[in-house]
Short mmCIF file of C-alpha atoms in Angstrom, two decimals:
data_model
loop_
_atom_site.label_atom_id
_atom_site.label_comp_id
_atom_site.label_asym_id
_atom_site.label_seq_id
_atom_site.Cartn_x
_atom_site.Cartn_y
_atom_site.Cartn_z
CA UNK A 28 22.89 -29.10 -18.44
CA UNK A 29 20.44 -26.23 -18.19
CA UNK A 30 17.33 -24.60 -19.58
CA UNK A 31 18.14 -21.00 -20.49
CA UNK A 32 15.04 -18.82 -20.24
CA UNK A 33 15.53 -15.53 -22.08
CA UNK A 34 13.76 -12.41 -20.78
CA UNK A 35 12.88 -9.19 -22.55
CA UNK A 36 11.99 -5.97 -20.74
CA UNK A 37 8.32 -6.86 -21.25
CA UNK A 38 8.87 -10.29 -19.70
CA UNK A 39 10.48 -8.77 -16.60
CA UNK A 40 7.49 -6.46 -16.23
CA UNK A 41 5.15 -9.48 -16.49
CA UNK A 42 7.03 -11.74 -14.07
CA UNK A 43 4.80 -12.81 -11.20
CA UNK A 44 4.29 -15.37 -8.43
CA UNK A 45 1.27 -17.69 -8.53
CA UNK A 46 -1.45 -16.09 -6.44
CA UNK A 47 -3.29 -19.28 -5.45
CA UNK A 48 -2.80 -23.07 -5.40
CA UNK A 49 -2.90 -25.01 -8.68
CA UNK A 50 -4.11 -28.42 -7.47
CA UNK A 51 -3.49 -30.62 -10.52
CA UNK A 52 -0.10 -29.07 -11.23
CA UNK A 53 0.85 -29.70 -7.59
CA UNK A 54 -0.48 -33.24 -7.95
CA UNK A 55 1.99 -33.91 -10.76
CA UNK A 56 4.82 -32.59 -8.57
CA UNK A 57 3.65 -34.84 -5.73
CA UNK A 58 3.57 -37.81 -8.12
CA UNK A 59 7.14 -37.03 -9.18
CA UNK A 60 8.25 -36.73 -5.54
CA UNK A 61 6.58 -40.04 -4.71
CA UNK A 62 8.73 -41.85 -7.28
CA UNK A 63 11.93 -39.99 -6.47
CA UNK A 64 14.46 -40.83 -3.76
CA UNK A 65 15.34 -37.25 -2.92
CA UNK A 66 14.84 -35.69 0.53
CA UNK A 67 14.30 -39.00 2.39
CA UNK A 68 14.14 -37.36 5.84
CA UNK A 69 11.27 -35.10 4.84
CA UNK A 70 9.36 -37.29 2.39
CA UNK A 71 10.00 -40.99 3.02
CA UNK A 72 7.33 -41.37 5.71
CA UNK A 73 4.81 -39.77 3.37
CA UNK A 74 5.99 -41.96 0.48
CA UNK A 75 5.58 -45.13 2.53
CA UNK A 76 2.03 -44.26 3.60
CA UNK A 77 0.96 -43.07 0.14
CA UNK A 78 2.28 -46.13 -1.72
CA UNK A 79 0.31 -48.41 0.56
CA UNK A 80 -2.91 -46.56 -0.32
CA UNK A 81 -2.60 -46.35 -4.12
CA UNK A 82 -5.51 -47.86 -6.05
CA UNK A 83 -5.00 -49.70 -9.34
CA UNK A 84 -6.45 -46.70 -11.20
CA UNK A 85 -4.13 -44.32 -9.34
CA UNK A 86 -1.17 -46.39 -10.52
CA UNK A 87 -2.42 -45.97 -14.10
CA UNK A 88 -2.26 -42.18 -13.71
CA UNK A 89 1.10 -42.41 -11.93
CA UNK A 90 2.59 -44.21 -14.92
CA UNK A 91 2.24 -40.99 -16.95
CA UNK A 92 4.02 -38.83 -14.35
CA UNK A 93 7.64 -40.01 -14.11
CA UNK A 94 10.06 -38.82 -11.44
CA UNK A 95 12.24 -37.27 -14.17
CA UNK A 96 11.12 -36.20 -17.62
CA UNK A 97 7.92 -34.80 -19.10
CA UNK A 98 4.31 -35.84 -18.76
CA UNK A 99 1.25 -35.14 -20.93
CA UNK A 100 0.20 -31.53 -20.48
CA UNK A 101 -3.54 -32.24 -20.36
CA UNK A 102 -3.11 -34.15 -17.06
CA UNK A 103 -1.73 -31.27 -14.99
CA UNK A 104 -2.86 -27.82 -16.14
CA UNK A 105 -1.21 -24.87 -14.42
CA UNK A 106 -4.60 -23.48 -13.45
CA UNK A 107 -6.19 -22.19 -10.27
CA UNK A 108 -9.53 -23.69 -9.33
CA UNK A 109 -11.47 -26.32 -7.42
CA UNK A 110 -10.14 -29.85 -7.88
CA UNK A 111 -13.51 -31.17 -9.09
CA UNK A 112 -13.77 -28.50 -11.78
CA UNK A 113 -10.20 -29.08 -12.98
CA UNK A 114 -10.73 -32.85 -13.10
CA UNK A 115 -13.86 -32.29 -15.18
CA UNK A 116 -11.78 -30.20 -17.60
CA UNK A 117 -9.34 -33.10 -17.92
CA UNK A 118 -12.22 -35.49 -18.64
CA UNK A 119 -13.44 -33.22 -21.44
CA UNK A 120 -10.02 -32.82 -23.08
CA UNK A 121 -10.40 -33.08 -26.89
CA UNK A 122 -9.00 -36.38 -28.12
CA UNK A 123 -6.85 -34.53 -30.66
CA UNK A 124 -5.05 -32.80 -27.81
CA UNK A 125 -4.67 -36.08 -25.89
CA UNK A 126 -3.08 -37.66 -28.95
CA UNK A 127 -0.76 -34.68 -29.56
CA UNK A 128 0.35 -34.48 -25.90
CA UNK A 129 1.14 -38.19 -25.82
CA UNK A 130 3.22 -37.91 -28.99
CA UNK A 131 5.18 -35.02 -27.47
CA UNK A 132 5.69 -36.96 -24.23
CA UNK A 133 6.93 -40.07 -26.07
CA UNK A 134 9.95 -38.11 -27.37
CA UNK A 135 11.33 -37.52 -23.85
CA UNK A 136 9.71 -40.52 -22.13
CA UNK A 137 10.35 -43.49 -24.45
CA UNK A 138 9.26 -46.03 -21.83
CA UNK A 139 5.60 -44.98 -21.89
CA UNK A 140 3.31 -47.99 -21.26
CA UNK A 141 1.99 -49.68 -24.38
CA UNK A 142 -1.62 -48.97 -23.39
CA UNK A 143 -1.04 -45.23 -23.92
CA UNK A 144 -1.24 -45.83 -27.68
CA UNK A 145 -4.96 -46.58 -27.23
CA UNK A 146 -5.68 -43.79 -24.76
CA UNK A 147 -6.95 -41.15 -27.20
CA UNK A 148 -9.41 -43.55 -28.88
CA UNK A 149 -10.50 -45.82 -26.01
CA UNK A 150 -13.18 -44.00 -23.97
CA UNK A 151 -13.24 -46.56 -21.14
CA UNK A 152 -9.46 -46.47 -20.79
CA UNK A 153 -9.48 -42.67 -20.72
CA UNK A 154 -12.23 -42.73 -18.07
CA UNK A 155 -10.10 -45.13 -15.98
CA UNK A 156 -7.17 -42.73 -16.26
CA UNK A 157 -9.32 -39.81 -15.06
CA UNK A 158 -10.60 -41.87 -12.14
CA UNK A 159 -7.00 -42.69 -11.31
CA UNK A 160 -6.09 -39.01 -11.37
CA UNK A 161 -8.87 -38.31 -8.85
CA UNK A 162 -7.75 -41.23 -6.68
CA UNK A 163 -4.17 -40.00 -6.85
CA UNK A 164 -5.24 -36.57 -5.61
CA UNK A 165 -7.17 -38.14 -2.73
CA UNK A 166 -4.13 -40.17 -1.74
CA UNK A 167 -1.24 -37.78 -2.27
CA UNK A 168 -2.50 -34.23 -1.92
CA UNK A 169 -5.93 -33.99 -0.27
CA UNK A 170 -4.76 -34.95 3.25
CA UNK A 171 -2.27 -32.08 3.15
CA UNK A 172 -4.37 -29.42 1.41
CA UNK A 173 -4.34 -27.06 4.42
CA UNK A 174 -0.56 -27.36 4.72
CA UNK A 175 -0.27 -26.81 0.98
CA UNK A 176 -2.33 -23.62 1.05
CA UNK A 177 -0.49 -22.29 4.10
CA UNK A 178 2.94 -23.10 2.69
CA UNK A 179 2.18 -21.25 -0.54
CA UNK A 180 0.81 -18.24 1.35
CA UNK A 181 3.97 -17.98 3.46
CA UNK A 182 6.21 -18.30 0.41
CA UNK A 183 4.21 -15.72 -1.53
CA UNK A 184 4.62 -13.27 1.36
CA UNK A 185 8.39 -13.71 1.18
CA UNK A 186 8.53 -13.36 -2.62
CA UNK A 187 6.43 -10.19 -2.61
CA UNK A 188 8.71 -8.74 0.06
CA UNK A 189 11.71 -9.56 -2.14
CA UNK A 190 9.98 -7.92 -5.10
CA UNK A 191 9.26 -4.77 -3.08
CA UNK A 192 12.76 -4.43 -1.64
CA UNK A 193 14.93 -5.68 -4.49
CA UNK A 194 12.76 -5.84 -7.59
CA UNK A 195 12.54 -8.70 -10.07
CA UNK A 196 16.30 -9.25 -9.86
CA UNK A 197 16.14 -10.18 -6.17
CA UNK A 198 13.05 -12.30 -6.76
CA UNK A 199 14.71 -14.38 -9.49
CA UNK A 200 18.02 -14.56 -7.63
CA UNK A 201 16.61 -15.80 -4.33
CA UNK A 202 13.58 -17.89 -5.30
CA UNK A 203 15.55 -21.14 -5.75
CA UNK A 204 19.33 -20.51 -5.81
CA UNK A 205 20.20 -24.22 -5.61
CA UNK A 206 18.59 -24.91 -8.99
CA UNK A 207 18.16 -21.50 -10.63
CA UNK A 208 20.73 -18.81 -11.46
CA UNK A 209 19.85 -15.34 -12.69
CA UNK A 210 22.39 -14.24 -15.27
CA UNK A 211 20.65 -11.17 -16.79
CA UNK A 212 18.77 -11.35 -19.07
CA UNK A 213 18.76 -15.15 -18.81
CA UNK A 214 17.44 -17.40 -16.05
CA UNK A 215 19.42 -20.66 -16.02
CA UNK A 216 17.57 -23.67 -14.58
CA UNK A 217 19.65 -26.76 -13.82
CA UNK A 218 18.05 -29.94 -15.22
CA UNK A 219 18.57 -33.42 -13.76
CA UNK A 220 17.59 -35.13 -17.01
CA UNK A 221 20.47 -33.55 -18.93
CA UNK A 222 18.23 -31.39 -21.11
CA UNK A 223 19.90 -28.37 -22.71
CA UNK A 224 17.58 -25.85 -24.28
CA UNK A 225 16.88 -22.18 -24.87
CA UNK A 226 13.38 -20.84 -24.17
CA UNK A 227 12.36 -17.38 -25.35
CA UNK A 228 9.49 -15.74 -23.51
CA UNK A 229 8.78 -13.28 -26.34
CA UNK A 230 7.09 -10.74 -24.10
CA UNK A 231 4.47 -13.15 -22.72
CA UNK A 232 5.85 -13.04 -19.18
CA UNK A 233 7.02 -15.59 -16.65
CA UNK A 234 5.35 -17.34 -13.71
CA UNK A 235 6.98 -18.64 -10.52
CA UNK A 236 4.97 -21.42 -8.82
CA UNK A 237 5.85 -22.28 -5.20
CA UNK A 238 5.23 -25.93 -4.36
CA UNK A 239 5.10 -28.05 -1.22
CA UNK A 240 6.15 -31.23 -3.02
CA UNK A 241 8.64 -29.94 -5.59
CA UNK A 242 12.18 -31.02 -4.65
CA UNK A 243 14.11 -29.09 -7.31
CA UNK A 244 13.02 -26.85 -10.23
CA UNK A 245 10.46 -27.95 -12.82
CA UNK A 246 10.06 -25.99 -16.06
CA UNK A 247 6.64 -26.00 -17.72
CA UNK A 248 6.88 -24.86 -21.32
CA UNK A 249 3.45 -23.29 -21.64
CA UNK A 250 2.22 -19.75 -22.08
CA UNK A 251 3.42 -18.21 -19.96
CA UNK A 252 6.49 -20.34 -19.25
CA UNK A 253 6.59 -21.26 -15.57
CA UNK A 254 9.06 -22.72 -13.09
CA UNK A 255 7.94 -24.59 -10.00
CA UNK A 256 10.26 -24.55 -6.98
CA UNK A 257 10.19 -25.70 -3.32
CA UNK A 258 8.17 -23.25 -1.21
CA UNK A 259 10.22 -21.99 1.74
CA UNK A 260 11.96 -25.36 2.29
CA UNK A 261 13.39 -24.20 5.62
CA UNK A 262 9.85 -23.50 6.84
CA UNK A 263 8.25 -26.81 5.79
CA UNK A 264 7.58 -29.64 8.24
CA UNK A 265 10.45 -32.10 8.56
CA UNK A 266 8.18 -34.83 7.22
CA UNK A 267 4.67 -34.92 5.75
CA UNK A 268 3.05 -37.14 8.35
CA UNK A 269 0.97 -34.81 10.52
CA UNK A 270 -2.23 -33.54 9.01
CA UNK A 271 -3.28 -29.93 9.44
CA UNK A 272 -5.11 -29.09 12.64
CA UNK A 273 -8.90 -29.34 12.64
CA UNK A 274 -11.51 -27.31 14.51
CA UNK A 275 -11.79 -29.82 17.35
CA UNK A 276 -8.15 -29.19 18.21
CA UNK A 277 -8.56 -25.46 18.63
CA UNK A 278 -8.89 -25.60 22.41
CA UNK A 279 -5.68 -27.54 23.08
CA UNK A 280 -3.43 -26.73 26.03
CA UNK A 281 -1.21 -24.57 23.78
CA UNK A 282 -4.16 -22.44 22.68
CA UNK A 283 -5.34 -21.93 26.25
CA UNK A 284 -2.24 -19.75 26.76
CA UNK A 285 -3.71 -17.22 24.35
CA UNK A 286 -6.87 -16.26 26.22
CA UNK A 287 -5.95 -12.66 26.87
CA UNK A 288 -7.01 -9.34 25.35
CA UNK A 289 -3.62 -8.17 24.07
CA UNK A 290 -2.67 -11.46 22.52
CA UNK A 291 -6.04 -11.71 20.79
CA UNK A 292 -5.45 -8.21 19.42
CA UNK A 293 -2.06 -9.31 18.09
CA UNK A 294 -3.57 -12.42 16.46
CA UNK A 295 -6.41 -10.43 14.90
CA UNK A 296 -3.93 -7.84 13.61
CA UNK A 297 -1.88 -10.53 11.88
CA UNK A 298 -5.07 -11.97 10.38
CA UNK A 299 -5.97 -8.56 8.95
CA UNK A 300 -2.43 -7.78 7.74
CA UNK A 301 -0.90 -11.05 6.55
CA UNK A 302 2.87 -10.81 6.11
CA UNK A 303 3.26 -7.83 8.44
CA UNK A 304 6.63 -7.27 10.12
CA UNK A 305 7.05 -7.18 13.91
CA UNK A 306 7.48 -3.40 13.77
CA UNK A 307 4.30 -3.00 11.73
CA UNK A 308 2.49 -5.40 14.06
CA UNK A 309 3.47 -3.33 17.08
CA UNK A 310 2.28 -0.10 15.45
CA UNK A 311 -1.07 -1.51 14.34
CA UNK A 312 -1.73 -3.30 17.64
CA UNK A 313 -0.70 -0.25 19.69
CA UNK A 314 1.98 -2.02 21.73
CA UNK A 315 5.76 -1.81 22.09
CA UNK A 316 7.91 -3.71 19.54
CA UNK A 317 9.38 -5.88 22.31
CA UNK A 318 5.88 -6.83 23.44
CA UNK A 319 4.80 -7.57 19.87
CA UNK A 320 7.82 -9.85 19.44
CA UNK A 321 7.05 -11.67 22.68
CA UNK A 322 3.39 -12.24 21.81
CA UNK A 323 4.30 -13.35 18.29
CA UNK A 324 6.70 -15.93 19.76
CA UNK A 325 3.95 -17.41 21.95
CA UNK A 326 1.50 -17.46 19.04
CA UNK A 327 4.08 -19.15 16.82
CA UNK A 328 4.91 -21.81 19.43
CA UNK A 329 1.18 -22.54 19.77
CA UNK A 330 0.91 -23.03 16.00
CA UNK A 331 -1.38 -20.04 15.44
CA UNK A 332 0.98 -18.04 13.26
CA UNK A 333 4.01 -18.75 11.13
CA UNK A 334 6.95 -16.35 11.02
CA UNK A 335 9.49 -16.04 8.24
CA UNK A 336 12.74 -14.10 8.45
CA UNK A 337 13.46 -11.69 5.59
CA UNK A 338 16.71 -9.77 6.00
CA UNK A 339 16.39 -8.06 9.39
CA UNK A 340 12.63 -8.47 9.72
CA UNK A 341 10.27 -11.23 10.82
CA UNK A 342 7.12 -11.49 8.68
CA UNK A 343 4.04 -13.00 10.34
CA UNK A 344 1.11 -14.89 8.77
CA UNK A 345 -1.92 -16.68 10.18
CA UNK A 346 -2.10 -20.51 10.15
CA UNK A 347 -5.32 -22.55 9.70
CA UNK A 348 -5.37 -23.21 13.45
CA UNK A 349 -5.11 -19.47 14.13
CA UNK A 350 -8.08 -18.89 11.85
CA UNK A 351 -10.05 -21.58 13.70
CA UNK A 352 -9.41 -19.85 17.03
CA UNK A 353 -10.46 -16.44 15.71
CA UNK A 354 -13.62 -17.90 14.19
CA UNK A 355 -14.44 -19.75 17.41
CA UNK A 356 -13.97 -16.61 19.51
CA UNK A 357 -15.84 -14.34 17.13
CA UNK A 358 -12.67 -12.96 15.52
CA UNK A 359 -12.98 -9.48 17.05
CA UNK A 360 -10.55 -7.54 19.18
CA UNK A 361 -13.08 -7.42 22.01
CA UNK A 362 -13.73 -11.16 21.92
CA UNK A 363 -11.93 -12.04 25.16
#
């Protein structure tokens, strides 16, 4: 069964990719992935570690975010912002909205815990839920925030390249072909819960949200309607066990290979022109394409850049570790 999302010309013109992370929306996707059994090779190590760290309050919040089905909209707004600010917005949610969201959720999630009936009117219970949401973020998402930001940046580079070379049609066709099919003017999204529905955008546009934890396609029926999908799954780590590199790791043996003028120029060029192709990198750095490709390979193997193939080109972006090295060396082309 599928969701059929109907586009008008205005909707196609207003189709876009999320420009920055949406922490609480990603937290909901992480909560779903935690309770799912999909992608065991990539996620089971993370699941095992996270489950062992869940607080009682975090489990309260988790109860409202099932692996399949809907959850109350006030818990996971599709908004960009600092986690603390977004959590404060959740805490100040009007009780009328809490009550309405829970009623909507009960229609597709009949096994909601009995305590949810008191949630809108019990201030202490609602405060416990909000504390649990914060704890859940600390456990599931915070340790991987650098990976999350990097993964979204790499995926956004690819999607913008698709938009430039093939327009909205290529973007919608290639974003998540396993779960989404573009059948103009309708985007069909396969649903694991058997839902069958038509959604009309009515000129308000459409948002694609890349996600590190999403394992399929998740439709959010808001304004605008959005679909979350796995960000560059072939580029993600095989399992979410290693945390992002920290400044103290910047002078590892791999990085010591990079202490040369030309390679620093290449790294700085990529930092200034995220998503540049090897040909563009060579032109901007003033070196031969073969040399640019060789230096990019060394930088990639050292974990300083990430490269993504798009058609016949390789697109290069800086990683957090690459940024650390540039900051430590002064970031300029004359630094070493």
